[in-house]
Short mmCIF file of C-alpha atoms in Angstrom, two decimals:
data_model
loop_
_atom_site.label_atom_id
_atom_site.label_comp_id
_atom_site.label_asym_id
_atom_site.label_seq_id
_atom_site.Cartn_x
_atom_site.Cartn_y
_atom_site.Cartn_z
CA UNK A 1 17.92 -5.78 3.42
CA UNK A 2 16.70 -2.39 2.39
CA UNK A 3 13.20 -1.37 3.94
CA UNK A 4 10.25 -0.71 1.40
CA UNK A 5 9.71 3.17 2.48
CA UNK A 6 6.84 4.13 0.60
CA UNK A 7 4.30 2.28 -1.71
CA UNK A 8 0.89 3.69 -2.49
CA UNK A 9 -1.88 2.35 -5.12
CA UNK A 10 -4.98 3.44 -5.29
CA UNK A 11 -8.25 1.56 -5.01
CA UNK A 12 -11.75 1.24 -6.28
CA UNK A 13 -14.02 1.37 -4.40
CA UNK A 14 -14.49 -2.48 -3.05
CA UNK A 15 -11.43 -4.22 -4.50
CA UNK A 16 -7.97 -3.58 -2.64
CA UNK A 17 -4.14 -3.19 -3.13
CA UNK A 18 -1.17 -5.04 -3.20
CA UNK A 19 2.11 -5.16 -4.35
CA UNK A 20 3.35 -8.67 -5.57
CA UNK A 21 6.72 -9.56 -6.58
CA UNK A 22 6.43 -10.01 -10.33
CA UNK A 23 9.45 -12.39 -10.68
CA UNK A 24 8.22 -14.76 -8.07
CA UNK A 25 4.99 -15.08 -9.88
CA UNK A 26 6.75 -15.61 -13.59
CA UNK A 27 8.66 -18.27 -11.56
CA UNK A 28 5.58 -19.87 -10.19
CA UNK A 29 3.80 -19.28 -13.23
CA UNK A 30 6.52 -21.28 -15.41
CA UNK A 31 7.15 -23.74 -13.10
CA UNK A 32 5.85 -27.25 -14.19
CA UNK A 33 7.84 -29.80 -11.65
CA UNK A 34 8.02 -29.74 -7.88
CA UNK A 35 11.15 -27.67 -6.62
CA UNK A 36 10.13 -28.19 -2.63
CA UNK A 37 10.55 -31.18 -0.39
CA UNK A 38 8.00 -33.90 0.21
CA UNK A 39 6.24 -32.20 3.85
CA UNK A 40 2.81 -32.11 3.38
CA UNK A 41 2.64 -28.57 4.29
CA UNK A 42 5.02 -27.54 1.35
CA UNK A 43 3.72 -27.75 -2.56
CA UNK A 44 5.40 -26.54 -5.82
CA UNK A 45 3.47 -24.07 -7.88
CA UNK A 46 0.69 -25.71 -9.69
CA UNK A 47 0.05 -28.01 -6.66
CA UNK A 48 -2.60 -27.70 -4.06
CA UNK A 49 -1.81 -27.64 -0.25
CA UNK A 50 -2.44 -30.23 2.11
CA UNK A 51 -6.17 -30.94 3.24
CA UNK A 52 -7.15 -28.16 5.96
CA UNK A 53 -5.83 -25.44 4.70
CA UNK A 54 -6.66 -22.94 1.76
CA UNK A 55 -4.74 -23.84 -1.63
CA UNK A 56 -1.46 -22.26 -2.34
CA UNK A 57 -0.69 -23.35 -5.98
CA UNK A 58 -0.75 -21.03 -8.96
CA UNK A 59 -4.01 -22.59 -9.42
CA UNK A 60 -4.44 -21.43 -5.83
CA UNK A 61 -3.82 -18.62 -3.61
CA UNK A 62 -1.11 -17.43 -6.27
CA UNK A 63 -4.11 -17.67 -8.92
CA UNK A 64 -5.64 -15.23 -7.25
CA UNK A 65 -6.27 -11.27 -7.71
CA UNK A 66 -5.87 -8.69 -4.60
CA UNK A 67 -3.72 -10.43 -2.34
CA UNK A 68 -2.17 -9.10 0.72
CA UNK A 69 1.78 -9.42 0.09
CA UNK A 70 4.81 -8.75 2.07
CA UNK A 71 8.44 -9.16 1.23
CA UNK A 72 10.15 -11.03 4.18
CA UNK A 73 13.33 -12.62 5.32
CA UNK A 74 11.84 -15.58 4.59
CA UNK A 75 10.67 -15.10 1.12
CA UNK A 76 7.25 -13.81 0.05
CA UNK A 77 4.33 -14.18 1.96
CA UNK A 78 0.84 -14.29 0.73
CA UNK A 79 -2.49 -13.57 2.63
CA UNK A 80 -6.10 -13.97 0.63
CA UNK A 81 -7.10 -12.37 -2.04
CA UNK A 82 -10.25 -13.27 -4.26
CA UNK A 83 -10.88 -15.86 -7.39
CA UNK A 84 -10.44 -13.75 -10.63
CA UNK A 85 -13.08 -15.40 -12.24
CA UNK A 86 -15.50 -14.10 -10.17
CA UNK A 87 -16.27 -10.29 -9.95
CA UNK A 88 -16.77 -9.27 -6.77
CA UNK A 89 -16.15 -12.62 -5.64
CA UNK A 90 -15.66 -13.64 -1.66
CA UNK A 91 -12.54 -12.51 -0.42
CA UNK A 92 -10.58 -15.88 0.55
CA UNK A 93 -8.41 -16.72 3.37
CA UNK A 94 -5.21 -18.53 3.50
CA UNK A 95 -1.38 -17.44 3.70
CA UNK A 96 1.53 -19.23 1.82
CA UNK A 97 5.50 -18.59 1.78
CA UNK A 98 6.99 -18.42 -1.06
CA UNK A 99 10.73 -19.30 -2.12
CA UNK A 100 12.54 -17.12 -4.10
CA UNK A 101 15.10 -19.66 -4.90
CA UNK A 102 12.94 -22.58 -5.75
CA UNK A 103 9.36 -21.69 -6.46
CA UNK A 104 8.37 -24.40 -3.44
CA UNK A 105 5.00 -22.77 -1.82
CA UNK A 106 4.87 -23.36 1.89
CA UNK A 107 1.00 -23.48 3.24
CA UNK A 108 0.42 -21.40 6.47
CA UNK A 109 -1.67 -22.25 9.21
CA UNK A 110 -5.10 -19.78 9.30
CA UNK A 111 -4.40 -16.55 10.60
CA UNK A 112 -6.49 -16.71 14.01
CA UNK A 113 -9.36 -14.03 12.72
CA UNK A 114 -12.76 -14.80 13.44
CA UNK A 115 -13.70 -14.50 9.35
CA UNK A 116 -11.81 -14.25 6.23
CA UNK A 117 -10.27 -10.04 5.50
CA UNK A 118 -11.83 -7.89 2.82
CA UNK A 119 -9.57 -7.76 0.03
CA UNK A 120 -8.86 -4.29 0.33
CA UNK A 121 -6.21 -6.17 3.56
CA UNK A 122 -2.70 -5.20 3.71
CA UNK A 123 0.61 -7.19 4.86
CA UNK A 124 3.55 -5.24 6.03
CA UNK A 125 6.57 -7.58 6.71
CA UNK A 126 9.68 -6.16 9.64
CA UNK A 127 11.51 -8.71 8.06
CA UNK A 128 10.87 -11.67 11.30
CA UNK A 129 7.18 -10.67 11.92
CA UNK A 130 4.53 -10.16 9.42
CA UNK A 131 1.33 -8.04 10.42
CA UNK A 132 -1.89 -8.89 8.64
CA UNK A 133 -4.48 -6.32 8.89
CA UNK A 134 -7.94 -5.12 7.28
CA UNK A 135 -11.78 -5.36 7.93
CA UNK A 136 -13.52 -8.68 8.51
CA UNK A 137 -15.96 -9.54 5.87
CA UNK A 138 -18.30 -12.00 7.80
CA UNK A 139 -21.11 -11.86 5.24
CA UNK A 140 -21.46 -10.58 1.76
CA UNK A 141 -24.00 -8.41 0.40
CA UNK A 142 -24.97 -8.75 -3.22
CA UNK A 143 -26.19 -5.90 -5.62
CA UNK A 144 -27.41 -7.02 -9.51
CA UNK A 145 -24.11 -7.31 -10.71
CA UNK A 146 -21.78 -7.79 -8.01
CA UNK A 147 -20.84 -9.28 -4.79
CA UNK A 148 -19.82 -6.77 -2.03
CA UNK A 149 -18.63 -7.12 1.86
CA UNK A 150 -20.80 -6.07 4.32
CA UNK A 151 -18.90 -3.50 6.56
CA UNK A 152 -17.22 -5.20 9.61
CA UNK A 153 -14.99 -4.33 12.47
CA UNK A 154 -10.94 -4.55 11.71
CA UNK A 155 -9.17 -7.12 12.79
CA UNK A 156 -5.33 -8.21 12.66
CA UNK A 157 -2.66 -11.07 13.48
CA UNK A 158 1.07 -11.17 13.61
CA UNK A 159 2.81 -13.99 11.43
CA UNK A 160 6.51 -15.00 13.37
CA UNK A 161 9.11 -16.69 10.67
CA UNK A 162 10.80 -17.37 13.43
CA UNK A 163 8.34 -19.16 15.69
CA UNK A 164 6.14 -20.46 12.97
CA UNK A 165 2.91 -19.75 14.63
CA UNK A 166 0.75 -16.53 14.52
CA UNK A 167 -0.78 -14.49 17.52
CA UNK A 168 -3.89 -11.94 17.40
CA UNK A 169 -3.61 -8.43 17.36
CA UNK A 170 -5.79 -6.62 19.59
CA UNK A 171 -7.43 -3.70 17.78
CA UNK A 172 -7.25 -0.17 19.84
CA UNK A 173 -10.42 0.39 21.23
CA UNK A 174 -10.79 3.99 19.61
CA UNK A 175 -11.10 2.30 16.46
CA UNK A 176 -12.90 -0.37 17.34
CA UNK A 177 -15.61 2.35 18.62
CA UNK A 178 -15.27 3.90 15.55
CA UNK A 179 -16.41 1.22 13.23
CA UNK A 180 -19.75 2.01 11.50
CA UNK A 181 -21.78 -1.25 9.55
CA UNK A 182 -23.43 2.09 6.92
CA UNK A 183 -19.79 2.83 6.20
CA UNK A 184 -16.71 0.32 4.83
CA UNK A 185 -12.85 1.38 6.48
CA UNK A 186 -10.36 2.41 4.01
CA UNK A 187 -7.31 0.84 5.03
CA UNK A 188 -3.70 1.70 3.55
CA UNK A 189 -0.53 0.55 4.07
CA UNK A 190 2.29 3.59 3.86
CA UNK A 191 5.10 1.46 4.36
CA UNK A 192 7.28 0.41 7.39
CA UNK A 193 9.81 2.97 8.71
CA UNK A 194 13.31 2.10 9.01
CA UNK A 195 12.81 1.76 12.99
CA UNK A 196 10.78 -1.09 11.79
CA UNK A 197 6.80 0.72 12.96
CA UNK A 198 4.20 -0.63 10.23
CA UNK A 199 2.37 3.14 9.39
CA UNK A 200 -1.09 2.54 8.24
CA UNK A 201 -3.49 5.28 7.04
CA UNK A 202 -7.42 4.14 8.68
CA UNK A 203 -10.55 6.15 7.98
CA UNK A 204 -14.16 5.22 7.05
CA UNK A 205 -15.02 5.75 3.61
CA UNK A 206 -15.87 9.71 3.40
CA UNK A 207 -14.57 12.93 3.31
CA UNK A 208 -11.67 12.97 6.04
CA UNK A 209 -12.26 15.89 8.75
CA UNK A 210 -9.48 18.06 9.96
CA UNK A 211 -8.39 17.25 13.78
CA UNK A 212 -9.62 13.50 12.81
CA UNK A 213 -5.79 11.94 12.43
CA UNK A 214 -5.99 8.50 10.40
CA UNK A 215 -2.38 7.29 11.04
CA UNK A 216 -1.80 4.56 13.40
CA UNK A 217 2.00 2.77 14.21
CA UNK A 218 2.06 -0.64 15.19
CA UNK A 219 5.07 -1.96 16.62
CA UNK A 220 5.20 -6.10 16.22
CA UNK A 221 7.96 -6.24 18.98
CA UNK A 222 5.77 -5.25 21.85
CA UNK A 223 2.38 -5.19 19.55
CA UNK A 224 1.73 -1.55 20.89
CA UNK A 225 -0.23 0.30 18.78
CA UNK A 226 0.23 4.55 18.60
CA UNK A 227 -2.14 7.04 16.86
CA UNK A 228 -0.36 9.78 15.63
CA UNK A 229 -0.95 13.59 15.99
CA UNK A 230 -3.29 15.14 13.65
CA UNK A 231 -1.60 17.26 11.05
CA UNK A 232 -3.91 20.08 11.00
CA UNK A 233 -5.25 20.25 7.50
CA UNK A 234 -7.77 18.16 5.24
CA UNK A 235 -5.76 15.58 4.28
CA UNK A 236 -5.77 14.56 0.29
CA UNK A 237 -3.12 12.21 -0.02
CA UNK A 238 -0.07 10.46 2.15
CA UNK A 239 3.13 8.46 2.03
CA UNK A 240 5.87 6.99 3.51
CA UNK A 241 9.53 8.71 2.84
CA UNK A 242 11.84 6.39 5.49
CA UNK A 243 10.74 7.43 8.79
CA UNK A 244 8.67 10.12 8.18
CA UNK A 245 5.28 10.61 6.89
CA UNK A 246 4.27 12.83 4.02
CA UNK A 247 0.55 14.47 3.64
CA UNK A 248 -0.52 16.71 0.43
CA UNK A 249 -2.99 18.91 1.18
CA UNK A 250 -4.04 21.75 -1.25
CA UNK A 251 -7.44 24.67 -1.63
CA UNK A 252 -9.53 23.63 -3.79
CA UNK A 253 -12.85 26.56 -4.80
CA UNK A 254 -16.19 26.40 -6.08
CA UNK A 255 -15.41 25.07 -9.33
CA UNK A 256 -13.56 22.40 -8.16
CA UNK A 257 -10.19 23.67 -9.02
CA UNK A 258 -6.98 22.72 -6.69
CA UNK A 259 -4.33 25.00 -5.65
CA UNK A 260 -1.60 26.13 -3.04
CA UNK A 261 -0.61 22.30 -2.69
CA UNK A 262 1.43 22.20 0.43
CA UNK A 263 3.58 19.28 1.93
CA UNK A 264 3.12 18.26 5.23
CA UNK A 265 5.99 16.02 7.22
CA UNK A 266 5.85 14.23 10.31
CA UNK A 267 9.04 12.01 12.06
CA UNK A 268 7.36 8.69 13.34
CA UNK A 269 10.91 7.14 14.72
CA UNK A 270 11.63 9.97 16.94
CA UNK A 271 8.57 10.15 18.06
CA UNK A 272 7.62 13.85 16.71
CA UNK A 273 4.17 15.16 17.40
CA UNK A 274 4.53 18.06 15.63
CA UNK A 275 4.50 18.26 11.37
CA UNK A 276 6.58 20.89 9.43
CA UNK A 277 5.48 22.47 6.54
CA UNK A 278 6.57 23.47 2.77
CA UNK A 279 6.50 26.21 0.95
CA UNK A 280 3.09 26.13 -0.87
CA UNK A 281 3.29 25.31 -4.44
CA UNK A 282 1.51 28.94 -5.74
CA UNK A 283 0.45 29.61 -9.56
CA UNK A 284 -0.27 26.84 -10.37
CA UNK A 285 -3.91 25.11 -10.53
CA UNK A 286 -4.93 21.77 -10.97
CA UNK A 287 -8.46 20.01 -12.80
CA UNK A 288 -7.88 17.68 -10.41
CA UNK A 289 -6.50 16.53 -6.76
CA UNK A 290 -3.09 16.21 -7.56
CA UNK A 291 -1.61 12.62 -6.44
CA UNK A 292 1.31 12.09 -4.25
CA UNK A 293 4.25 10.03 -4.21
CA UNK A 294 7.33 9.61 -1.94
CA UNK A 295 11.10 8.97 -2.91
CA UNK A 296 13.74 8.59 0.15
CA UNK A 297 13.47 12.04 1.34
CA UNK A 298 11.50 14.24 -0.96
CA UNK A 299 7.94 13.92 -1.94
CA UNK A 300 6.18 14.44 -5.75
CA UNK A 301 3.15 15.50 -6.85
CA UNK A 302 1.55 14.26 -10.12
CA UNK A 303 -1.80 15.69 -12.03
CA UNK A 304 -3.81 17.76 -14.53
CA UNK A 305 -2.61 21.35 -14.39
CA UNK A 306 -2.56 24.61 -16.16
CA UNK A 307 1.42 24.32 -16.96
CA UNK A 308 0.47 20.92 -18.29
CA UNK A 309 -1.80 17.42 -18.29
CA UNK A 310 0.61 15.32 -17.11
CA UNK A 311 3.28 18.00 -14.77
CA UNK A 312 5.03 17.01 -11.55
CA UNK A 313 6.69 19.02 -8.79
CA UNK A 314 8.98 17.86 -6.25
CA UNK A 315 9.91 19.00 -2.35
CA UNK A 316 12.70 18.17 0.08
CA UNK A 317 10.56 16.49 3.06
CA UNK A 318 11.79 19.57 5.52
CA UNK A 319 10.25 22.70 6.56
CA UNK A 320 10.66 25.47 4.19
CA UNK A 321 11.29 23.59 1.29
CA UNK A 322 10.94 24.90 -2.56
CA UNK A 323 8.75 23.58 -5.05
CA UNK A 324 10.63 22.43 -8.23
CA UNK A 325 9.26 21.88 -11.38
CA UNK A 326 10.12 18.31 -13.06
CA UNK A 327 10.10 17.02 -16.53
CA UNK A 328 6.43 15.61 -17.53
CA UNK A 329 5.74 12.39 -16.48
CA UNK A 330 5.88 10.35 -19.67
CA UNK A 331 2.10 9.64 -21.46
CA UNK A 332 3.32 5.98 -21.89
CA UNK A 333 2.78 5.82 -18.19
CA UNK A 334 -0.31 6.38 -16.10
CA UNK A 335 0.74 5.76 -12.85
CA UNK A 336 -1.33 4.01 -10.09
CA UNK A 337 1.23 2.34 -7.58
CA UNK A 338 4.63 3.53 -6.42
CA UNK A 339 7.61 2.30 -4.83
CA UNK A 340 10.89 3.97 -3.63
CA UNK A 341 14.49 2.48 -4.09
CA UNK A 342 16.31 4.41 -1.40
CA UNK A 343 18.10 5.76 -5.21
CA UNK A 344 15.33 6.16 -7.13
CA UNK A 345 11.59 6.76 -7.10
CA UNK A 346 9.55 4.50 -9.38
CA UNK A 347 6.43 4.93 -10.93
CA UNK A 348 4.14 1.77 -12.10
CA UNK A 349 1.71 2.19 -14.81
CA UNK A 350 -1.84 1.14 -15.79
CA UNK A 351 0.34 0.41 -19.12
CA UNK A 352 2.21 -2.24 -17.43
CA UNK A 353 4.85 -0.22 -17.51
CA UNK A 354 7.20 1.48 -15.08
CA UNK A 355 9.48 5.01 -14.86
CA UNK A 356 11.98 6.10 -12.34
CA UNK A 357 12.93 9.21 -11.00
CA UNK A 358 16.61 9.32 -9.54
CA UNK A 359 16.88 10.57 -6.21
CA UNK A 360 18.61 13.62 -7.30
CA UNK A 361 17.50 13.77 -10.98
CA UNK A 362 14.87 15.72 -12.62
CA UNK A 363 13.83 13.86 -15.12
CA UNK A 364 12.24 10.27 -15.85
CA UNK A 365 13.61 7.58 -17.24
CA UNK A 366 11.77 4.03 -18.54
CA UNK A 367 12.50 0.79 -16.56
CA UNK A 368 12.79 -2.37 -18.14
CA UNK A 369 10.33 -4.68 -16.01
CA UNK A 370 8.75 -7.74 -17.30
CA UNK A 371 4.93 -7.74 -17.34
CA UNK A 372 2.95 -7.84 -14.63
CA UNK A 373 -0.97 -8.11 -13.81
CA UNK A 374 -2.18 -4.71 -12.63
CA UNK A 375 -3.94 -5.74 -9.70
CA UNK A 376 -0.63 -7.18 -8.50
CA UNK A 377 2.34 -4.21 -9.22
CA UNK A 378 6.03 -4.81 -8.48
CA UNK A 379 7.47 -4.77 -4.96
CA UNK A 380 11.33 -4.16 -4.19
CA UNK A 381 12.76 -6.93 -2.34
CA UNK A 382 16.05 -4.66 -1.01
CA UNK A 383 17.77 -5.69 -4.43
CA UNK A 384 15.63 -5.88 -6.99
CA UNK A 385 11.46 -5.79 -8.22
#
C-alpha cells in the first residue's frame, strides 16, 4: 500500500481537520441492512454499538463532523469528532473500524486518555499501529454563541490492529513544559514518511519564532519521539513530500505584502539535521501569505499575486532548485485540503470539488470525485480516494 505523503487543510480557529474516505461514508451512508457479523462489538452503519462504548453508526461516530481518520491495513479507523448539530459542540470520544468491503463498523475500546481530544486531533495510521494525538479538552468554556475547549496539555495513544488493544503515549517533557492554559496548541498532521515516522507540526496558537522548531517524529515501533532541527527562518507554511519535509517561508513589509518565497527541505528518514534551500521565487509579490502544498518530490505554492489572483509556482524539493510558473489554478476550485498520489498532486475544494496536478505536468486538470462534506475531504487509500 502506497503511504499518504502529504495532506494539509487548514483550520479555524477551534474546529479541526481531517481527511475521511468519501466512499466509505457513501457506503455507510446508503447502507440500510447489517453487512457485519452478530459480535456485540461489531454494528452495520445505522446501528449503535454495544453498551459501554461511544456509538459508531452513521447516526453515530460516522454522523459526526471533525473526526480524526486514518487509512489502515485494517480498513478505516475513526477517532471523535463532534455532533453537527451543535456548534461548538463537546468534542466526543470513541474510535470505530470501518470495512471497506462490507460497511460493518467495528466499536473500539476507549483510547486510554484521561479526557476526550479537542477536535482539532489527528490520526496517522503506519499501516499495523495507529497514533492518536491532540490536546485534552477536560472542560469547556462557553462564550454567547459558542462552546469552546479550555486549553489542556496534549496527550496521545497508539491503536495495534494487530494486538487489538491500545497503549499510552508518553508526551516529551519539552512539550509538556511548554503547554500554556492562556494559549490552545495547534496541532497538524504532515503525513507519515515512507520509513513509516508520523511528522507532526506542534506550536501554541501565535506567531511562530525563528530557532523555535515545531516538528516532532514519532516512531510507533519503539514509541520514541524526535524533535527536529529548526530550519532557520519564520516558518509560514509546511508539508510532507515522502520523507522529507517542506517549509515556505517568504518577506513580507510594512504593508503587508509577501515576497522572495523560498522553499525550505529537510530529510526526516536519514536522519538530516540540516535543511537545503531554493532559489527564492523574486518579482513576484503576493496580497497574501501564499499557501503551500506538496506532490512526491516538488512543492507548490498557491495565492493572490501581482501576475495573477489565483497563480501557482512549483520547485523540485532540492537545493538550488528553479521556480516555475504553472497554469492558474482553476476558479472552480478554492482549495483548502491536499493530498499527493505519488503521480499526481491533488487539490480539494471548498466547491466540493477536486483538481490534480501530474507529477511532471504543468497544468491542472478536474477530477471526477463524488461529493463529499467539507469538513471531511478525500483521503487516498494507496489505490484510490
Amino acid at each position: 500500500m502506497d503511504r499518504l505523503t502529504s495532506v494539509r487543510v487548514p483550520r479555524p480557529r477551534r474546529t479541526g481537520w481531517v481527511a475521511l474516505n468519501f466512499a466509505l461514508v457513501v457506503l455507510l451512508a446508503a447502507a440500510a441492512v447489517a453487512c457485519g457479523d452478530d459480535s456485540s462489538s461489531e454494528v452495520s452503519a445505522g446501528q449503535e454499538s454495544s453498551p459501554g462504548s461511544t456509538a459508531v453508526g452513521t447516526e453515530g461516530i460516522l454522523g459526526r463532523e471533525f473526526q480524526a481518520v486514518a487509512w489502515t491495513d485494517s480498513g478505516l479507523f475513526v477517532y471523535g469528532g463532534r455532533d453537527p448539530q451543535i456548534d461548538g459542540g463537546d468534542p466526543l470520544g470513541g474510535a470505530a473500524l470501518v470495512n471497506a468491503e462490507s460497511g460493518a463498523v467495528e466499536a473500539l475500546p476507549e483510547p486510554p486518555v484521561p479526557a476526550p481530544l479537542a477536535t482539532r486531533s489527528v490520526a496517522a495510521s503506519t499501516g499495523a499501529d495507529v497514533l492518536v494525538f491532540g490536546e485534552l479538552c477536560e472542560s469547556v468554556a462557553e462564550t454567547e454563541d459558542t462552546q469552546l475547549c479550555a486549553p489542556g496539555g496534549l496527550a496521545g495513544a497508539v491503536y495495534s490492529l494487530d494486538e487489538g488493544a491500545w497503549r499510552p503515549v508518553e508526551v516529551p517533557p519539552e512539550l509538556v513544559e511548554a503547554s500554556d492554559p492562556r494559549r490552545p496548541w495547534i496541532v497538524q498532521l504532515l503525513g507519515v514518511t515512507d520509513g513509516g515516522r508520523i511528522v507532526l507540526d506542534l506550536t501554541l496558537e501565535g506567531q511562530r519564532a525563528v530557532g523555535d522548531t515545531p516538528f516532532w517524529t514519532f516512531d510507533p515501533t519503539n514509541d520514541e519521539w524526535t524533535q527536529l532541527s529548526d530550519p532557520g527562518v519564520t516558518v509560514d507554511e509546511a508539508c510532507l513530500a515522502g520523507g522529507r519535509i517542506a517549509v515556505s517561508s517568504s518577506l513580507v513589509d510594512d504593508n503587508f505584502v509577501y515576497s522572495d518565497v523560498t522553499l525550505n527541505v529537510l530529510t526526516v528518514d536519514e536522519g538530516a539535521s540540516d535543511w537545503t534551500q531554493g532559489s527564492p521565487l523574486q518579482e513576484t509579490r503576493w496580497a497574501e501569505r501564499p499557501h503551500l502544498y506538496c506532490g512526491e518530490d516538488f512543492g507548490v505554492v498557491y495565492g493572490n499575486a501581482d501576475v495573477g489572483p489565483r497563480a501557482a509556482f512549483r520547485q523540485q524539493l532540492a537545493a538550488g532548485e528553479e521556480w516555475l510558473p504553472l497554469e492558474p489554478i482553476p476558479d472552480t476550485v478554492t482549495p483548502y485540503g491536499s493530498a499527493s498520489t505519488g503521480e499526481s498532486l491533488v487539490l480539494f475544494g471548498l466547491e466540493i470539488r477536486a483538481v490534480e496536478l501530474a507529477a511532471d505536468g504543468e497544468g491542472w486538470r478536474p477530477l471526477d470525485l463524488p461529493p463529499w462534506r467539507e469538513s471531511v475531504p478525500p483521503v487516498w487509500t494507496g489505490d484510490a480516494f
